[in-house]
Amino acid sequence: MSTRLARRRTAAAALGLASALVLAACSNPSEGGTTEVAAASGAKTKINISPDQNRVTTDKVDSIAAEVPEKIRKRGTLELVASSGSAAPLTFYATDNKTVIGVEPDLAYLVADVLGLKPHINTVSWENIFVGLDSAKYDAGFSNITVTEERKEKYDFATYREDNLGFGAKKGSGLKVTGPADVAGKTVAVSSGTNQEKLLIEWSKENEKAGRKPVDIKYYQNDSDTYLALQSGRIDLYLGPNPTAAYHAATTGKTEVVGTYSGAGATLQGLIAATTKKDSGLAKPLADALNHVVENGTYAKVLKRWGLSDEAVTKSEINPPGLPRTNK
């Protein structure tokens, strides 16, 4: 294992613990729709969940904007796609229930600033993100999309955050998840078509090979249905993005994060990336724009704004190693 990957795995473990134990939130209705989160450092950040976002902005960089394919430059808009499911603090709806907010749209807007394009965010179901990218209906996906070796066959990636998964359970469940044996025979919910599903299937296979019970996998595409199932006891665990699992635990007090895992499996730190159709010509300008905002400090401001500073990367990479086809 390389030094870089070792550092990433260490960072992932630290993030999982910090997010699960330190993230805390409370509503402040008197302050016009804000939520307060405590970062791992102990400092508190107020999150604006109103439709008036006052997003972090940056200036256009002509040299990077010139890299954008001519068709998109002439159009003047960057057609972005994100999941319509509400998953705070990644992508969710403001207090007006229609304005799309979160760390994902904020970073997408920031990249569009650098490219001199007007961002237009389209929200669709998870599977339709990829259908739209395939047909070139959308230019890029900013929707907590993990780099995987399978996806790299059809898409190009420009990374911008670490990817860590969290096992959510009902508060006081007594469960702890550190590996496949801990979910043997358990009923675990997951969204289909995600890297979480792939990892869970691999763990279930490992359990069967070891003579343990397989995982009883249940599929939910809607977070509200998942958490209802968790509270009613129809499922034991939910595997999803760690930031959303920690955020839900903190804001409701009804769930807890009982284990974390890298989104790229046992040997890699998972990475989240802007996703484009393969050979669209957008991966390089997206990566260059992301590296520019990392360097000028606006990227750090966005992550801090959503209490996710510990998920920062030091640079955007194009098509780095991702979740292997088998989690070995």
Short mmCIF file of C-alpha atoms in Angstrom, two decimals:
data_model
loop_
_atom_site.label_atom_id
_atom_site.label_comp_id
_atom_site.label_asym_id
_atom_site.label_seq_id
_atom_site.Cartn_x
_atom_site.Cartn_y
_atom_site.Cartn_z
CA MET A 1 0.00 0.00 0.00
CA SER A 2 1.33 3.45 -0.88
CA THR A 3 2.00 6.12 1.74
CA ARG A 4 -0.71 8.24 0.16
CA LEU A 5 -3.30 5.47 0.51
CA ALA A 6 -2.22 4.76 4.06
CA ARG A 7 -2.73 8.42 4.92
CA ARG A 8 -6.15 8.32 3.30
CA ARG A 9 -7.23 5.25 5.23
CA THR A 10 -6.10 6.86 8.48
CA ALA A 11 -7.97 10.04 7.57
CA ALA A 12 -11.07 8.02 6.73
CA ALA A 13 -11.07 6.31 10.10
CA ALA A 14 -10.60 9.62 11.88
CA LEU A 15 -13.38 11.23 9.90
CA GLY A 16 -15.77 8.40 10.60
CA LEU A 17 -15.23 8.67 14.33
CA ALA A 18 -15.37 12.46 14.30
CA SER A 19 -18.54 12.60 12.25
CA ALA A 20 -20.28 9.95 14.30
CA LEU A 21 -19.37 11.35 17.70
CA VAL A 22 -18.85 15.08 17.26
CA LEU A 23 -21.39 16.28 14.71
CA ALA A 24 -24.21 17.96 16.61
CA ALA A 25 -27.06 20.07 15.34
CA CYS A 26 -30.07 21.99 16.55
CA SER A 27 -32.72 24.04 14.83
CA ASN A 28 -32.90 27.76 15.38
CA PRO A 29 -36.31 28.82 14.03
CA SER A 30 -35.93 32.31 15.46
CA GLU A 31 -32.86 32.84 13.31
CA GLY A 32 -34.57 32.41 9.95
CA GLY A 33 -33.85 28.77 9.26
CA THR A 34 -30.40 27.78 10.45
CA THR A 35 -28.83 24.64 11.85
CA GLU A 36 -25.75 24.63 14.03
CA VAL A 37 -23.12 21.91 13.67
CA ALA A 38 -20.03 21.24 15.75
CA ALA A 39 -16.95 20.34 13.75
CA ALA A 40 -14.28 17.91 14.93
CA SER A 41 -12.20 20.83 16.18
CA GLY A 42 -14.94 21.74 18.61
CA ALA A 43 -15.83 24.96 16.78
CA LYS A 44 -19.47 25.44 15.83
CA THR A 45 -20.74 26.31 12.36
CA LYS A 46 -24.17 27.71 11.62
CA ILE A 47 -25.63 26.19 8.49
CA ASN A 48 -28.04 28.30 6.49
CA ILE A 49 -30.95 26.10 5.40
CA SER A 50 -33.10 28.95 4.05
CA PRO A 51 -33.62 29.56 0.30
CA ASP A 52 -31.47 32.71 0.51
CA GLN A 53 -28.13 30.93 0.42
CA ASN A 54 -25.57 33.69 -0.11
CA ARG A 55 -23.23 31.07 -1.55
CA VAL A 56 -19.44 31.32 -1.60
CA THR A 57 -18.39 32.70 -5.00
CA THR A 58 -15.20 33.18 -6.98
CA ASP A 59 -14.07 34.88 -10.18
CA LYS A 60 -13.90 33.44 -13.68
CA VAL A 61 -10.49 32.20 -14.81
CA ASP A 62 -10.23 32.78 -18.55
CA SER A 63 -7.50 30.20 -19.15
CA ILE A 64 -9.53 27.44 -17.50
CA ALA A 65 -12.81 28.57 -19.06
CA ALA A 66 -11.17 28.28 -22.48
CA GLU A 67 -10.72 24.53 -21.88
CA VAL A 68 -14.49 23.94 -21.81
CA PRO A 69 -15.83 22.34 -25.02
CA GLU A 70 -17.03 24.97 -27.46
CA LYS A 71 -20.62 23.73 -27.49
CA ILE A 72 -20.95 24.34 -23.75
CA ARG A 73 -19.13 27.68 -23.89
CA LYS A 74 -21.53 28.94 -26.57
CA ARG A 75 -24.54 27.74 -24.62
CA GLY A 76 -23.34 29.67 -21.57
CA THR A 77 -24.81 27.26 -19.03
CA LEU A 78 -23.41 24.27 -17.20
CA GLU A 79 -26.12 21.60 -17.04
CA LEU A 80 -25.60 19.87 -13.71
CA VAL A 81 -27.45 16.90 -12.29
CA ALA A 82 -28.03 15.79 -8.69
CA SER A 83 -30.22 13.31 -6.90
CA SER A 84 -33.72 14.45 -6.04
CA GLY A 85 -33.57 12.56 -2.74
CA SER A 86 -33.12 14.77 0.31
CA ALA A 87 -29.75 13.96 1.91
CA ALA A 88 -28.51 16.74 4.21
CA PRO A 89 -25.87 18.10 4.29
CA LEU A 90 -24.95 16.83 0.80
CA THR A 91 -27.94 17.76 -1.36
CA PHE A 92 -31.33 18.64 0.10
CA TYR A 93 -34.10 21.21 0.02
CA ALA A 94 -34.17 24.53 1.82
CA THR A 95 -36.97 25.57 4.14
CA ASP A 96 -39.11 26.51 1.12
CA ASN A 97 -39.02 22.82 0.06
CA LYS A 98 -37.93 23.70 -3.48
CA THR A 99 -34.51 25.39 -3.44
CA VAL A 100 -31.71 22.83 -3.81
CA ILE A 101 -28.93 23.43 -1.26
CA GLY A 102 -26.01 21.59 0.30
CA VAL A 103 -22.28 21.08 -0.12
CA GLU A 104 -22.71 19.41 -3.53
CA PRO A 105 -24.58 22.27 -5.22
CA ASP A 106 -22.28 24.81 -3.54
CA LEU A 107 -19.20 23.17 -5.05
CA ALA A 108 -20.95 22.90 -8.42
CA TYR A 109 -21.74 26.62 -8.35
CA LEU A 110 -18.15 27.40 -7.42
CA VAL A 111 -16.80 25.41 -10.37
CA ALA A 112 -19.27 27.11 -12.70
CA ASP A 113 -17.95 30.48 -11.49
CA VAL A 114 -14.40 29.56 -12.51
CA LEU A 115 -15.64 28.35 -15.90
CA GLY A 116 -17.67 31.52 -16.49
CA LEU A 117 -20.89 29.53 -16.92
CA LYS A 118 -24.33 29.85 -15.39
CA PRO A 119 -25.05 26.71 -13.33
CA HIS A 120 -28.37 24.96 -13.84
CA ILE A 121 -29.04 22.13 -11.39
CA ASN A 122 -31.43 19.39 -12.49
CA THR A 123 -32.69 17.01 -9.79
CA VAL A 124 -33.64 13.48 -10.82
CA SER A 125 -33.78 10.01 -9.31
CA TRP A 126 -30.39 8.38 -8.72
CA GLU A 127 -30.51 6.03 -11.71
CA ASN A 128 -31.55 8.85 -14.03
CA ILE A 129 -28.38 10.78 -13.19
CA PHE A 130 -26.47 8.25 -15.25
CA VAL A 131 -29.12 7.95 -17.95
CA GLY A 132 -28.90 11.72 -18.42
CA LEU A 133 -25.11 11.70 -18.49
CA ASP A 134 -25.12 8.86 -21.03
CA SER A 135 -27.39 10.81 -23.37
CA ALA A 136 -25.43 14.07 -22.85
CA LYS A 137 -28.59 15.68 -21.46
CA TYR A 138 -26.46 16.78 -18.50
CA ASP A 139 -22.85 17.94 -18.58
CA ALA A 140 -21.75 16.83 -15.13
CA GLY A 141 -23.05 15.12 -12.02
CA PHE A 142 -22.39 16.61 -8.59
CA SER A 143 -24.25 14.13 -6.42
CA ASN A 144 -21.92 12.35 -4.00
CA ILE A 145 -20.83 10.02 -6.83
CA THR A 146 -18.03 7.66 -5.88
CA VAL A 147 -15.21 6.78 -8.26
CA THR A 148 -15.42 3.05 -9.06
CA GLU A 149 -13.48 0.96 -11.54
CA GLU A 150 -16.74 -0.17 -13.14
CA ARG A 151 -18.02 3.38 -13.61
CA LYS A 152 -14.70 4.47 -15.11
CA GLU A 153 -15.55 2.42 -18.20
CA LYS A 154 -18.33 4.87 -19.06
CA TYR A 155 -17.50 8.08 -17.18
CA ASP A 156 -14.65 10.45 -16.43
CA PHE A 157 -14.13 11.78 -12.91
CA ALA A 158 -12.66 14.90 -11.31
CA THR A 159 -12.44 14.29 -7.56
CA TYR A 160 -13.39 16.82 -4.88
CA ARG A 161 -14.17 15.11 -1.54
CA GLU A 162 -13.34 12.01 0.45
CA ASP A 163 -16.00 9.33 0.48
CA ASN A 164 -16.83 7.58 3.73
CA LEU A 165 -19.83 5.38 4.47
CA GLY A 166 -21.76 5.04 7.70
CA PHE A 167 -23.87 2.27 9.17
CA GLY A 168 -26.91 3.86 10.79
CA ALA A 169 -28.89 2.08 13.51
CA LYS A 170 -31.71 2.88 15.88
CA LYS A 171 -30.45 4.80 18.91
CA GLY A 172 -29.38 2.41 21.66
CA SER A 173 -29.26 -0.60 19.35
CA GLY A 174 -26.05 -1.90 20.89
CA LEU A 175 -24.77 -2.79 17.41
CA LYS A 176 -21.21 -2.16 16.23
CA VAL A 177 -20.01 -2.74 12.67
CA THR A 178 -16.33 -3.19 11.90
CA GLY A 179 -16.49 -5.88 9.22
CA PRO A 180 -18.59 -8.49 7.38
CA ALA A 181 -19.16 -10.71 10.42
CA ASP A 182 -21.03 -7.90 12.19
CA VAL A 183 -23.75 -7.79 9.52
CA ALA A 184 -24.13 -11.56 9.06
CA GLY A 185 -27.83 -12.39 9.30
CA LYS A 186 -28.75 -8.74 9.78
CA THR A 187 -31.35 -6.90 7.71
CA VAL A 188 -29.55 -3.96 6.12
CA ALA A 189 -31.07 -1.27 3.91
CA VAL A 190 -29.21 0.30 1.01
CA SER A 191 -29.98 2.25 -2.16
CA SER A 192 -29.68 0.30 -5.41
CA GLY A 193 -27.01 1.20 -7.96
CA THR A 194 -24.68 2.68 -5.34
CA ASN A 195 -21.19 1.71 -4.23
CA GLN A 196 -22.76 1.02 -0.82
CA GLU A 197 -24.82 -1.74 -2.42
CA LYS A 198 -21.73 -3.21 -4.09
CA LEU A 199 -19.81 -3.27 -0.81
CA LEU A 200 -22.71 -4.83 1.06
CA ILE A 201 -23.13 -7.57 -1.54
CA GLU A 202 -19.41 -8.36 -1.28
CA TRP A 203 -19.64 -8.57 2.51
CA SER A 204 -22.63 -10.90 2.23
CA LYS A 205 -20.65 -13.20 -0.09
CA GLU A 206 -17.72 -13.16 2.32
CA ASN A 207 -20.05 -14.21 5.13
CA GLU A 208 -21.42 -17.14 3.15
CA LYS A 209 -17.91 -18.31 2.22
CA ALA A 210 -16.99 -18.19 5.90
CA GLY A 211 -20.03 -20.28 6.86
CA ARG A 212 -21.93 -17.33 8.30
CA LYS A 213 -25.42 -16.16 7.39
CA PRO A 214 -25.69 -13.80 4.40
CA VAL A 215 -26.92 -10.22 4.75
CA ASP A 216 -30.64 -9.73 4.24
CA ILE A 217 -30.42 -6.73 1.90
CA LYS A 218 -33.43 -4.43 1.57
CA TYR A 219 -33.67 -1.64 -0.98
CA TYR A 220 -34.94 1.84 -0.20
CA GLN A 221 -34.51 4.85 -2.48
CA ASN A 222 -36.11 7.34 -0.09
CA ASP A 223 -34.38 8.31 3.16
CA SER A 224 -37.63 8.96 4.99
CA ASP A 225 -38.86 5.41 4.22
CA THR A 226 -35.51 4.00 5.33
CA TYR A 227 -35.60 5.73 8.70
CA LEU A 228 -39.23 4.72 9.27
CA ALA A 229 -38.21 1.11 8.65
CA LEU A 230 -35.31 1.53 11.06
CA GLN A 231 -37.53 2.92 13.82
CA SER A 232 -40.16 0.20 13.36
CA GLY A 233 -37.59 -2.58 13.50
CA ARG A 234 -38.15 -3.80 9.93
CA ILE A 235 -34.43 -3.30 9.31
CA ASP A 236 -31.47 -3.48 11.65
CA LEU A 237 -29.09 -1.14 9.83
CA TYR A 238 -28.83 1.34 6.99
CA LEU A 239 -25.67 1.78 4.93
CA GLY A 240 -25.27 5.19 3.29
CA PRO A 241 -22.99 8.23 3.10
CA ASN A 242 -21.48 8.88 6.52
CA PRO A 243 -22.19 12.65 6.50
CA THR A 244 -25.92 12.06 6.03
CA ALA A 245 -26.02 9.29 8.63
CA ALA A 246 -24.21 11.49 11.17
CA TYR A 247 -26.37 14.52 10.33
CA HIS A 248 -29.60 12.53 10.80
CA ALA A 249 -28.37 11.11 14.10
CA ALA A 250 -27.50 14.57 15.38
CA THR A 251 -30.65 16.36 14.24
CA THR A 252 -33.19 13.71 15.30
CA GLY A 253 -31.58 11.95 18.24
CA LYS A 254 -33.32 8.75 17.07
CA THR A 255 -30.43 7.07 15.26
CA GLU A 256 -26.70 6.58 15.70
CA VAL A 257 -23.71 5.75 13.51
CA VAL A 258 -22.41 2.35 14.62
CA GLY A 259 -19.62 1.88 12.07
CA THR A 260 -17.82 3.56 9.19
CA TYR A 261 -16.03 2.30 6.09
CA SER A 262 -14.20 3.77 3.11
CA GLY A 263 -16.38 4.12 0.05
CA ALA A 264 -13.67 2.43 -2.06
CA GLY A 265 -13.38 -0.72 0.00
CA ALA A 266 -10.70 -2.23 2.17
CA THR A 267 -7.59 -0.99 0.37
CA LEU A 268 -8.43 2.52 -0.85
CA GLN A 269 -9.78 5.79 0.50
CA GLY A 270 -13.00 6.43 -1.40
CA LEU A 271 -13.29 9.64 -3.39
CA ILE A 272 -16.31 11.64 -4.54
CA ALA A 273 -16.08 13.24 -7.96
CA ALA A 274 -17.70 15.42 -10.57
CA THR A 275 -18.85 12.90 -13.16
CA THR A 276 -19.04 13.36 -16.93
CA LYS A 277 -19.66 11.16 -19.94
CA LYS A 278 -16.40 9.52 -20.98
CA ASP A 279 -14.32 11.60 -23.37
CA SER A 280 -16.73 14.55 -23.14
CA GLY A 281 -13.77 16.90 -22.78
CA LEU A 282 -15.01 18.23 -19.44
CA ALA A 283 -12.91 16.26 -16.95
CA LYS A 284 -9.80 18.43 -17.30
CA PRO A 285 -11.54 21.84 -17.02
CA LEU A 286 -13.54 20.54 -14.05
CA ALA A 287 -10.38 19.29 -12.32
CA ASP A 288 -8.52 22.52 -13.12
CA ALA A 289 -11.42 24.57 -11.76
CA LEU A 290 -11.52 22.48 -8.60
CA ASN A 291 -7.79 22.81 -8.10
CA HIS A 292 -8.10 26.56 -8.53
CA VAL A 293 -10.74 26.86 -5.80
CA VAL A 294 -8.67 24.60 -3.54
CA GLU A 295 -5.73 26.97 -4.02
CA ASN A 296 -7.67 30.22 -3.57
CA GLY A 297 -9.39 29.02 -0.38
CA THR A 298 -13.02 29.17 -1.52
CA TYR A 299 -13.24 25.36 -1.56
CA ALA A 300 -12.32 25.25 2.13
CA LYS A 301 -14.95 27.91 2.88
CA VAL A 302 -17.66 25.78 1.25
CA LEU A 303 -16.75 22.65 3.20
CA LYS A 304 -16.55 24.61 6.45
CA ARG A 305 -19.94 26.14 5.70
CA TRP A 306 -21.48 22.65 5.79
CA GLY A 307 -19.42 21.26 8.66
CA LEU A 308 -17.48 18.93 6.34
CA SER A 309 -13.95 20.31 6.52
CA ASP A 310 -12.59 16.87 7.45
CA GLU A 311 -13.65 15.55 4.03
CA ALA A 312 -11.36 17.94 2.14
CA VAL A 313 -8.89 16.74 -0.47
CA THR A 314 -5.66 18.57 -1.27
CA LYS A 315 -6.16 18.35 -5.03
CA SER A 316 -8.58 17.17 -7.69
CA GLU A 317 -7.50 14.03 -9.53
CA ILE A 318 -8.76 12.80 -12.90
CA ASN A 319 -9.85 9.15 -12.89
CA PRO A 320 -7.82 7.93 -9.88
CA PRO A 321 -8.11 4.32 -8.64
CA GLY A 322 -11.65 3.66 -7.42
CA LEU A 323 -13.72 0.97 -5.74
CA PRO A 324 -12.45 -2.33 -7.21
CA ARG A 325 -14.79 -4.70 -9.01
CA THR A 326 -14.46 -7.01 -6.02
CA ASN A 327 -13.81 -5.76 -2.52
CA LYS A 328 -10.60 -7.69 -1.89
#
